[in-house]
Coordinates of N, CA and C in Angstrom, one line a residue:
X1117 N -17.7 -26.0 4.4 CA -16.8 -26.2 3.2 C -16.5 -24.8 2.6
X1118 N -15.3 -24.6 2.2 CA -14.9 -23.3 1.7 C -15.6 -23.1 0.3
X1119 N -16.1 -21.9 0.1 CA -16.7 -21.5 -1.1 C -15.8 -20.6 -1.9
X1120 N -15.5 -21.0 -3.1 CA -14.7 -20.2 -4.0 C -15.6 -19.7 -5.1
X1121 N -15.3 -18.5 -5.6 CA -16.0 -17.8 -6.7 C -15.0 -17.6 -7.8
X1122 N -15.5 -17.7 -9.0 CA -14.7 -17.5 -10.2 C -14.7 -16.0 -10.5
X1123 N -13.5 -15.4 -10.3 CA -13.4 -13.9 -10.4 C -12.3 -13.5 -11.5
X1124 N -12.7 -12.7 -12.4 CA -11.7 -12.3 -13.5 C -10.7 -11.3 -12.9
X1125 N -9.5 -11.4 -13.5 CA -8.4 -10.5 -13.2 C -8.7 -9.2 -14.0
X1126 N -9.0 -8.1 -13.3 CA -9.3 -6.8 -14.0 C -8.0 -6.2 -14.5
X1127 N -7.0 -6.3 -13.7 CA -5.7 -5.7 -14.1 C -4.6 -6.4 -13.3
X1128 N -3.4 -6.5 -13.9 CA -2.2 -7.0 -13.2 C -1.0 -6.2 -13.7
X1129 N -0.2 -5.7 -12.7 CA 1.0 -5.0 -13.1 C 2.1 -5.3 -12.2
X1130 N 3.4 -5.0 -12.6 CA 4.6 -5.2 -11.8 C 4.8 -3.9 -10.9
X1131 N 4.7 -4.1 -9.6 CA 5.0 -3.1 -8.7 C 6.5 -2.9 -8.5
X1132 N 7.2 -4.1 -8.4 CA 8.7 -4.2 -8.4 C 9.0 -5.3 -9.3
X1133 N 10.3 -5.6 -9.5 CA 10.8 -6.6 -10.4 C 10.2 -8.0 -10.0
X1134 N 9.9 -8.2 -8.7 CA 9.5 -9.5 -8.3 C 8.2 -9.5 -7.5
X1135 N 7.4 -8.5 -7.8 CA 6.1 -8.3 -7.1 C 5.0 -7.8 -8.0
X1136 N 3.9 -8.6 -8.2 CA 2.8 -8.2 -9.1 C 1.6 -7.8 -8.2
X1137 N 0.9 -6.8 -8.7 CA -0.4 -6.4 -8.0 C -1.5 -6.8 -8.9
X1138 N -2.5 -7.6 -8.3 CA -3.7 -8.0 -9.0 C -4.9 -7.2 -8.5
X1139 N -5.7 -6.7 -9.5 CA -7.0 -6.1 -9.2 C -8.0 -7.1 -9.7
X1140 N -9.0 -7.4 -8.9 CA -10.0 -8.4 -9.3 C -11.3 -7.6 -9.7
X1141 N -12.0 -8.1 -10.7 CA -13.2 -7.6 -11.2 C -14.4 -8.3 -10.5
X1142 N -14.7 -7.9 -9.3 CA -15.7 -8.6 -8.5 C -17.1 -8.2 -9.1
X1143 N -17.9 -9.1 -9.6 CA -19.2 -8.7 -10.2 C -20.1 -8.1 -9.1
X1144 N -21.0 -7.2 -9.6 CA -21.9 -6.5 -8.7 C -22.6 -7.4 -7.7
X1145 N -23.1 -8.5 -8.2 CA -24.0 -9.4 -7.4 C -23.2 -10.1 -6.3
X1146 N -21.8 -10.0 -6.3 CA -21.0 -10.6 -5.3 C -20.3 -9.6 -4.4
X1147 N -20.5 -8.3 -4.7 CA -19.8 -7.3 -4.0 C -20.1 -7.2 -2.5
X1148 N -21.4 -7.5 -2.1 CA -21.7 -7.5 -0.7 C -21.0 -8.7 0.0
X1149 N -21.0 -9.8 -0.7 CA -20.2 -11.0 -0.1 C -18.7 -10.6 0.1
X1150 N -18.2 -9.8 -0.8 CA -16.8 -9.5 -0.8 C -16.5 -8.2 0.0
X1151 N -17.4 -7.6 0.7 CA -17.1 -6.5 1.5 C -16.1 -6.9 2.5
X1152 N -15.2 -6.0 2.9 CA -14.1 -6.3 3.8 C -13.7 -5.2 4.7
X1153 N -12.9 -5.5 5.7 CA -12.3 -4.5 6.6 C -10.8 -4.5 6.4
X1154 N -10.2 -3.4 6.7 CA -8.8 -3.3 6.5 C -8.0 -4.4 7.3
X1155 N -7.0 -5.0 6.7 CA -6.3 -6.1 7.3 C -6.7 -7.5 6.9
X1156 N -7.9 -7.6 6.3 CA -8.3 -8.9 5.9 C -7.6 -9.4 4.6
X1157 N -7.8 -10.7 4.3 CA -7.1 -11.3 3.2 C -8.1 -12.1 2.3
X1158 N -7.6 -12.4 1.1 CA -8.3 -13.2 0.1 C -7.5 -14.5 0.0
X1159 N -8.2 -15.6 -0.1 CA -7.6 -16.9 -0.4 C -7.9 -17.2 -1.9
X1160 N -6.8 -17.5 -2.6 CA -6.8 -17.7 -4.1 C -6.5 -19.1 -4.4
X1161 N -7.1 -19.6 -5.5 CA -6.9 -21.0 -5.9 C -6.7 -21.1 -7.4
X1162 N -5.8 -21.9 -7.8 CA -5.6 -22.2 -9.2 C -5.0 -23.6 -9.4
X1163 N -5.3 -24.1 -10.6 CA -4.7 -25.4 -10.9 C -3.4 -25.2 -11.6
X1164 N -2.3 -25.6 -11.0 CA -0.9 -25.3 -11.5 C -0.2 -26.6 -11.7
X1165 N 0.1 -26.9 -12.9 CA 0.8 -28.2 -13.3 C 0.0 -29.4 -12.7
X1166 N -1.4 -29.3 -12.8 CA -2.2 -30.4 -12.4 C -2.6 -30.4 -11.0
X1167 N -2.0 -29.5 -10.2 CA -2.2 -29.5 -8.7 C -3.1 -28.4 -8.3
X1168 N -3.9 -28.6 -7.3 CA -4.8 -27.6 -6.7 C -4.0 -26.8 -5.7
X1169 N -3.6 -25.6 -6.0 CA -2.8 -24.8 -5.2 C -3.5 -23.6 -4.7
X1170 N -3.4 -23.4 -3.3 CA -4.2 -22.3 -2.7 C -3.2 -21.4 -1.8
X1171 N -3.4 -20.1 -1.9 CA -2.6 -19.2 -1.1 C -3.4 -18.1 -0.7
X1172 N -3.1 -17.5 0.5 CA -3.8 -16.3 1.0 C -2.9 -15.1 0.9
X1173 N -3.5 -14.0 0.5 CA -2.8 -12.7 0.3 C -3.7 -11.6 0.9
X1174 N -3.0 -10.7 1.7 CA -3.7 -9.6 2.3 C -4.2 -8.6 1.2
X1175 N -5.3 -8.0 1.5 CA -5.8 -6.9 0.6 C -5.0 -5.7 0.9
X1176 N -4.5 -5.0 -0.1 CA -3.7 -3.8 0.1 C -4.6 -2.6 -0.3
X1177 N -5.8 -2.8 -0.9 CA -6.7 -1.7 -1.1 C -7.5 -1.5 0.2
X1178 N -8.1 -0.3 0.3 CA -8.9 0.0 1.5 C -10.4 -0.3 1.2
X1179 N -11.2 -0.5 2.2 CA -12.6 -0.8 1.9 C -13.4 0.3 1.2
X1180 N -12.9 1.6 1.3 CA -13.6 2.7 0.7 C -13.2 2.9 -0.7
X1181 N -12.2 2.2 -1.3 CA -11.7 2.4 -2.6 C -12.6 1.7 -3.7
X1182 N -13.4 0.8 -3.3 CA -14.3 0.1 -4.2 C -13.5 -0.8 -5.1
X1183 N -12.4 -1.4 -4.6 CA -11.6 -2.3 -5.4 C -11.0 -3.4 -4.5
X1184 N -10.7 -4.5 -5.2 CA -10.1 -5.7 -4.4 C -8.8 -5.9 -5.0
X1185 N -7.7 -5.7 -4.3 CA -6.4 -5.7 -4.8 C -5.4 -6.4 -3.8
X1186 N -4.6 -7.2 -4.4 CA -3.6 -7.9 -3.6 C -2.2 -7.8 -4.3
X1187 N -1.2 -7.9 -3.5 CA 0.2 -7.9 -4.1 C 0.8 -9.3 -3.8
X1188 N 1.4 -9.9 -4.8 CA 2.0 -11.2 -4.7 C 3.5 -11.1 -5.1
X1189 N 4.4 -11.3 -4.0 CA 5.8 -11.3 -4.3 C 6.3 -12.7 -4.7
X1190 N 7.1 -12.7 -5.7 CA 7.5 -14.0 -6.2 C 8.6 -14.6 -5.2
X1191 N 8.3 -15.8 -4.8 CA 9.2 -16.6 -3.9 C 9.9 -17.7 -4.7
X1192 N 11.2 -17.7 -4.7 CA 11.9 -18.8 -5.4 C 11.4 -20.2 -5.1
X1193 N 10.9 -20.9 -6.1 CA 10.3 -22.2 -5.9 C 8.9 -22.2 -5.4
X1194 N 8.3 -21.0 -5.3 CA 6.9 -20.9 -4.9 C 6.0 -21.1 -6.0
X1195 N 5.1 -22.1 -6.0 CA 4.3 -22.5 -7.2 C 3.3 -21.3 -7.5
X1196 N 2.6 -20.9 -6.5 CA 1.6 -19.9 -6.8 C 2.2 -18.5 -7.1
X1197 N 3.1 -18.1 -6.3 CA 3.7 -16.8 -6.6 C 4.4 -16.7 -7.9
X1198 N 5.1 -17.8 -8.3 CA 5.7 -17.8 -9.6 C 4.7 -17.8 -10.7
X1199 N 3.6 -18.5 -10.6 CA 2.5 -18.5 -11.6 C 2.0 -17.1 -11.7
X1200 N 1.7 -16.4 -10.6 CA 1.2 -15.0 -10.7 C 2.1 -14.1 -11.4
X1201 N 3.4 -14.2 -11.0 CA 4.4 -13.2 -11.6 C 4.8 -13.5 -13.0
X1202 N 4.7 -14.8 -13.4 CA 5.2 -15.1 -14.7 C 4.2 -15.5 -15.8
X1203 N 3.0 -15.9 -15.3 CA 2.0 -16.4 -16.2 C 0.6 -15.7 -16.2
X1204 N 0.2 -15.3 -15.0 CA -1.1 -14.7 -14.9 C -1.2 -13.4 -15.7
X1205 N -2.4 -13.2 -16.4 CA -2.6 -12.0 -17.2 C -4.0 -11.4 -17.0
X1206 N -4.2 -10.2 -17.4 CA -5.5 -9.6 -17.4 C -6.5 -10.4 -18.2
X1207 N -7.7 -10.6 -17.6 CA -8.7 -11.4 -18.2 C -8.8 -12.8 -17.7
X1208 N -7.7 -13.3 -17.1 CA -7.7 -14.7 -16.6 C -8.7 -14.8 -15.4
X1209 N -9.1 -16.0 -15.1 CA -10.0 -16.3 -14.0 C -9.3 -17.0 -12.9
X1210 N -9.4 -16.5 -11.7 CA -8.9 -17.2 -10.5 C -10.1 -17.5 -9.6
X1211 N -10.0 -18.6 -8.9 CA -11.0 -18.9 -7.9 C -10.6 -18.2 -6.6
X1212 N -11.6 -17.5 -6.0 CA -11.3 -16.6 -4.9 C -12.4 -16.8 -3.8
X1213 N -11.9 -16.9 -2.6 CA -12.8 -16.9 -1.4 C -13.1 -15.5 -1.0
X1214 N -14.3 -15.3 -0.4 CA -14.6 -14.0 0.2 C -13.6 -13.6 1.2
X1215 N -13.4 -12.3 1.5 CA -12.4 -11.8 2.4 C -12.7 -12.4 3.8
X1216 N -11.6 -12.6 4.5 CA -11.7 -13.1 5.9 C -10.4 -12.7 6.7
X1217 N -10.5 -12.9 8.0 CA -9.3 -12.5 8.8 C -9.7 -11.5 9.9
X1218 N -8.9 -11.5 11.0 CA -9.2 -10.5 12.1 C -8.1 -9.6 12.4
X1219 N -7.1 -9.5 11.5 CA -5.9 -8.7 11.8 C -6.3 -7.2 11.7
X1220 N -5.8 -6.4 12.6 CA -6.1 -5.0 12.6 C -7.1 -4.6 13.7
X1221 N -7.4 -3.3 13.7 CA -8.4 -2.7 14.6 C -9.5 -2.0 13.8
X1222 N -10.6 -1.9 14.4 CA -11.8 -1.2 13.8 C -11.5 0.3 13.6
X1223 N -12.1 0.8 12.6 CA -12.1 2.3 12.4 C -13.0 2.9 13.5
X1224 N -12.6 3.9 14.1 CA -13.4 4.6 15.2 C -13.3 6.1 14.9
X1225 N -14.2 6.6 14.2 CA -14.1 8.0 13.8 C -14.2 9.0 15.0
X1226 N -14.9 8.5 16.1 CA -15.1 9.4 17.2 C -13.9 9.4 18.2
X1227 N -12.9 8.5 18.0 CA -11.8 8.4 18.9 C -10.5 8.3 18.1
X1228 N -9.9 9.4 17.7 CA -8.7 9.4 16.9 C -7.5 8.8 17.7
X1229 N -6.6 8.2 17.0 CA -5.5 7.5 17.7 C -4.2 7.8 16.9
X1230 N -3.1 7.5 17.6 CA -1.7 7.6 16.9 C -1.3 6.1 16.7
X1231 N -1.2 5.7 15.4 CA -0.9 4.4 15.0 C 0.6 4.2 14.7
X1232 N 1.1 3.1 15.2 CA 2.5 2.7 14.8 C 2.5 1.4 14.0
X1233 N 3.1 1.4 12.8 CA 3.2 0.3 12.0 C 4.6 -0.1 11.7
X1234 N 4.9 -1.4 11.8 CA 6.2 -2.0 11.4 C 6.0 -3.0 10.3
X1235 N 6.7 -2.9 9.2 CA 6.5 -3.8 8.1 C 7.8 -4.1 7.5
X1236 N 7.9 -5.3 6.8 CA 9.1 -5.7 6.1 C 8.6 -6.3 4.7
X1237 N 9.2 -5.8 3.6 CA 8.9 -6.4 2.3 C 7.4 -6.4 2.0
X1238 N 6.9 -7.6 1.6 CA 5.5 -7.7 1.2 C 4.5 -7.7 2.4
X1239 N 5.1 -7.6 3.6 CA 4.3 -7.5 4.8 C 3.6 -6.1 4.8
X1240 N 3.9 -5.2 3.9 CA 3.3 -3.9 3.8 C 1.8 -4.0 3.4
X1241 N 1.4 -5.1 2.8 CA 0.1 -5.1 2.1 C -1.1 -4.8 3.1
X1242 N -1.2 -5.6 4.2 CA -2.3 -5.2 5.1 C -2.1 -3.9 5.8
X1243 N -0.9 -3.5 6.0 CA -0.6 -2.2 6.7 C -1.0 -1.1 5.8
X1244 N -0.8 -1.2 4.5 CA -1.2 -0.1 3.5 C -2.7 0.1 3.6
X1245 N -3.4 -1.0 3.6 CA -4.9 -1.0 3.7 C -5.3 -0.2 5.0
X1246 N -4.6 -0.6 6.1 CA -5.0 0.1 7.4 C -4.6 1.5 7.4
X1247 N -3.4 1.9 6.9 CA -3.0 3.3 6.9 C -4.1 4.1 6.1
X1248 N -4.4 3.6 4.9 CA -5.4 4.4 4.1 C -6.7 4.5 4.8
X1249 N -7.2 3.4 5.4 CA -8.5 3.4 6.1 C -8.5 4.4 7.2
X1250 N -7.5 4.3 8.1 CA -7.6 5.1 9.3 C -7.3 6.6 9.0
X1251 N -6.5 6.9 8.1 CA -6.2 8.3 7.8 C -7.4 8.9 7.1
X1252 N -8.1 8.2 6.2 CA -9.3 8.7 5.5 C -10.5 8.9 6.4
X1253 N -10.7 7.9 7.3 CA -12.0 7.9 8.1 C -11.8 8.4 9.5
X1254 N -10.6 8.6 10.0 CA -10.4 9.1 11.3 C -9.6 10.4 11.2
X1255 N -10.3 11.5 11.0 CA -9.6 12.8 10.6 C -8.6 13.3 11.6
X1256 N -8.7 12.8 12.9 CA -7.7 13.3 13.9 C -6.6 12.3 14.1
X1257 N -6.6 11.2 13.4 CA -5.6 10.1 13.7 C -4.3 10.4 12.9
X1258 N -3.2 9.9 13.4 CA -1.9 10.0 12.8 C -1.3 8.6 12.6
X1259 N -0.4 8.4 11.7 CA 0.3 7.1 11.5 C 1.8 7.3 11.3
X1260 N 2.5 6.4 11.9 CA 4.0 6.3 11.7 C 4.3 4.9 11.1
X1261 N 5.0 4.8 10.0 CA 5.4 3.6 9.4 C 6.9 3.4 9.4
X1262 N 7.3 2.3 10.0 CA 8.7 1.9 9.9 C 8.8 0.7 9.0
X1263 N 9.5 0.8 7.9 CA 9.4 -0.1 6.8 C 10.8 -0.6 6.3
X1264 N 11.0 -1.9 6.4 CA 12.3 -2.5 6.1 C 12.2 -3.2 4.7
X1265 N 13.2 -2.9 3.8 CA 13.3 -3.6 2.5 C 14.8 -3.9 2.2
X1266 N 15.1 -4.7 1.2 CA 16.4 -5.0 0.9 C 17.1 -3.8 0.2
X1267 N 16.5 -3.2 -0.8 CA 17.1 -2.1 -1.5 C 16.0 -1.0 -1.8
X1268 N 16.4 0.2 -2.2 CA 15.4 1.2 -2.5 C 14.5 0.8 -3.7
X1269 N 15.1 0.1 -4.6 CA 14.3 -0.4 -5.8 C 13.3 -1.4 -5.5
X1270 N 13.5 -2.2 -4.4 CA 12.6 -3.2 -4.0 C 11.5 -2.8 -3.1
X1271 N 11.4 -1.5 -2.8 CA 10.3 -1.1 -1.8 C 9.0 -1.1 -2.5
X1272 N 8.1 -2.0 -2.0 CA 6.8 -2.2 -2.6 C 5.9 -1.0 -2.1
X1273 N 5.2 -0.5 -3.1 CA 4.2 0.6 -2.9 C 4.9 1.9 -2.5
X1274 N 6.1 2.1 -2.8 CA 6.8 3.4 -2.4 C 6.1 4.6 -3.0
X1275 N 5.8 4.5 -4.3 CA 5.2 5.7 -4.9 C 3.8 6.0 -4.2
X1276 N 3.0 5.0 -4.0 CA 1.7 5.2 -3.3 C 1.9 5.7 -1.9
X1277 N 2.9 5.2 -1.2 CA 3.1 5.7 0.2 C 3.5 7.2 0.2
X1278 N 4.3 7.5 -0.8 CA 4.8 8.9 -0.9 C 3.6 9.8 -1.2
X1279 N 2.7 9.4 -2.1 CA 1.5 10.1 -2.4 C 0.6 10.3 -1.2
X1280 N 0.5 9.2 -0.4 CA -0.3 9.3 0.9 C 0.4 10.3 1.9
X1281 N 1.7 10.3 1.9 CA 2.4 11.2 2.8 C 2.1 12.7 2.4
X1282 N 2.1 12.9 1.1 CA 1.8 14.3 0.7 C 0.3 14.6 0.9
X1283 N -0.6 13.6 0.7 CA -2.0 13.9 0.8 C -2.4 14.2 2.3
X1284 N -1.7 13.4 3.2 CA -2.0 13.6 4.6 C -0.8 14.2 5.3
X1285 N -0.3 15.3 4.8 CA 0.9 15.9 5.3 C 0.7 16.2 6.8
X1286 N 1.7 15.8 7.5 CA 1.7 16.0 8.9 C 1.0 14.9 9.7
X1287 N 0.3 14.1 9.1 CA -0.4 13.0 9.7 C 0.2 11.6 9.4
X1288 N 1.1 11.5 8.4 CA 1.7 10.3 8.1 C 3.2 10.5 8.0
X1289 N 4.0 9.7 8.8 CA 5.4 9.8 8.8 C 5.9 8.4 8.4
X1290 N 6.9 8.4 7.5 CA 7.4 7.1 6.9 C 8.9 7.1 7.1
X1291 N 9.5 6.0 7.6 CA 10.9 5.8 7.8 C 11.3 4.5 7.1
X1292 N 12.2 4.6 6.1 CA 12.6 3.4 5.3 C 13.9 2.9 5.9
X1293 N 14.0 1.6 6.0 CA 15.2 0.9 6.4 C 15.7 -0.1 5.3
X1294 N 16.9 -0.1 5.0 CA 17.4 -1.0 3.9 C 18.5 -2.0 4.5
X1295 N 18.4 -3.2 4.0 CA 19.3 -4.3 4.5 C 20.5 -4.6 3.5
X1296 N 20.3 -4.2 2.2 CA 21.3 -4.6 1.2 C 22.0 -3.4 0.6
X1297 N 21.6 -2.2 1.0 CA 22.2 -0.9 0.5 C 22.5 -0.1 1.7
X1298 N 23.6 0.7 1.6 CA 24.0 1.5 2.7 C 23.3 2.9 2.6
X1299 N 22.8 3.4 3.7 CA 22.3 4.7 3.8 C 23.2 5.6 4.6
X1300 N 23.1 6.9 4.4 CA 24.0 7.9 5.1 C 23.8 7.8 6.6
X1301 N 22.6 7.6 7.1 CA 22.3 7.5 8.5 C 22.3 6.1 8.9
X1302 N 23.2 5.7 9.8 CA 23.4 4.2 10.1 C 22.1 3.6 10.7
X1303 N 21.3 4.4 11.4 CA 20.1 3.9 12.0 C 19.2 3.3 11.0
X1304 N 19.2 3.8 9.8 CA 18.3 3.3 8.8 C 18.9 2.1 7.9
X1305 N 20.0 1.5 8.4 CA 20.6 0.4 7.8 C 20.2 -0.9 8.6
X1306 N 19.8 -1.9 7.9 CA 19.6 -3.2 8.6 C 18.2 -3.4 9.2
X1307 N 18.0 -4.6 9.7 CA 16.7 -5.0 10.3 C 16.5 -4.4 11.7
X1308 N 15.3 -4.5 12.2 CA 15.0 -4.1 13.5 C 15.6 -5.1 14.5
X1309 N 16.3 -4.6 15.5 CA 16.8 -5.4 16.6 C 16.6 -4.6 17.9
X1310 N 17.0 -5.2 19.0 CA 16.7 -4.6 20.3 C 17.3 -3.2 20.4
X1311 N 18.6 -3.1 19.9 CA 19.2 -1.8 20.0 C 18.6 -0.7 19.2
X1312 N 18.2 -1.1 18.0 CA 17.5 -0.2 17.1 C 16.2 0.3 17.6
X1313 N 15.5 -0.7 18.2 CA 14.1 -0.4 18.7 C 14.3 0.6 19.9
X1314 N 15.3 0.5 20.7 CA 15.5 1.4 21.8 C 15.7 2.8 21.3
X1315 N 16.5 2.9 20.2 CA 16.7 4.3 19.6 C 15.4 4.8 19.0
X1316 N 14.7 4.0 18.4 CA 13.4 4.5 17.8 C 12.5 4.9 18.9
X1317 N 12.3 4.1 19.9 CA 11.4 4.5 21.0 C 11.9 5.8 21.6
X1318 N 13.2 6.0 21.8 CA 13.7 7.2 22.4 C 13.6 8.5 21.5
X1319 N 13.6 8.3 20.2 CA 13.7 9.5 19.3 C 12.5 9.6 18.4
X1320 N 11.8 8.6 18.1 CA 10.7 8.7 17.0 C 9.4 8.3 17.5
X1321 N 9.3 7.6 18.6 CA 8.0 7.1 19.1 C 7.7 7.7 20.5
X1322 N 6.6 8.4 20.5 CA 6.1 9.0 21.7 C 5.2 8.1 22.5
X1323 N 5.6 7.6 23.6 CA 4.7 6.7 24.4 C 4.4 7.5 25.7
X1324 N 3.2 7.9 25.9 CA 2.8 8.7 27.1 C 2.9 7.9 28.3
X1325 N 3.3 8.5 29.4 CA 3.3 7.9 30.7 C 1.9 7.5 31.1
X1326 N 1.8 6.3 31.8 CA 0.5 5.9 32.2 C 0.4 5.7 33.7

C-alpha cells in the first residue's frame, strides 16, 4: 500500500506565467526516506473539491542540493495543476510519497560521458536534475540540451539553465527551439522532426564510428 507523508510547502513561486515551482520542507527524520537519484519523481496527493487527486511530478533539483523541488505546469482543466498554480501557498501541507522511478542513468565519476538531452516544455524537469548531477559529479562529462518551447517567455528554468551554462562553460551547450515565435535561424523554429534531426546529427551531434 502506498505510503504518503504530510510535507509542508517550504516555498512556491511562479517560474513562468503557467508554471509554479514547489519546494518541500522535508523534516530531518524523513530525509533518508526521501533520498533520491536524478530523474526520479514525487507523487503528490490533495483533496480537491472533495475528490482524492494524485499526480506525479519529476524532481528538478539534484540529489546534492539538499532540497526537494518540483515544477507544475498548469494544464487547462487539470484539477491538480490548477490547484497548485492558483491556490497552493507557502506553509500548506501536501501528502507526498517518497521518491521513486528508474528514469536516467547512474552517476559514474570514473567514466565521464557526453550526454545528449531532448526536452519539451515541462519535460525539462527530470532533465535539469540530470544535467546538474552529471556536470557536478562527473568532472569530465559534457551535456548538450535541445529544448523546445512555444515562446521565449514560456521557457521553464531558462535563467537557471543559463547560470549552469556559465558555471560549466564549455561543458554545457543549450539549443532553444520555439514553435510559436519566429527565430532568425530557421533550424530553431518548430518541433523536432526527421529532417531537423538529420541536420542536428550532421552539425551538432558527434556520434563516433563503432
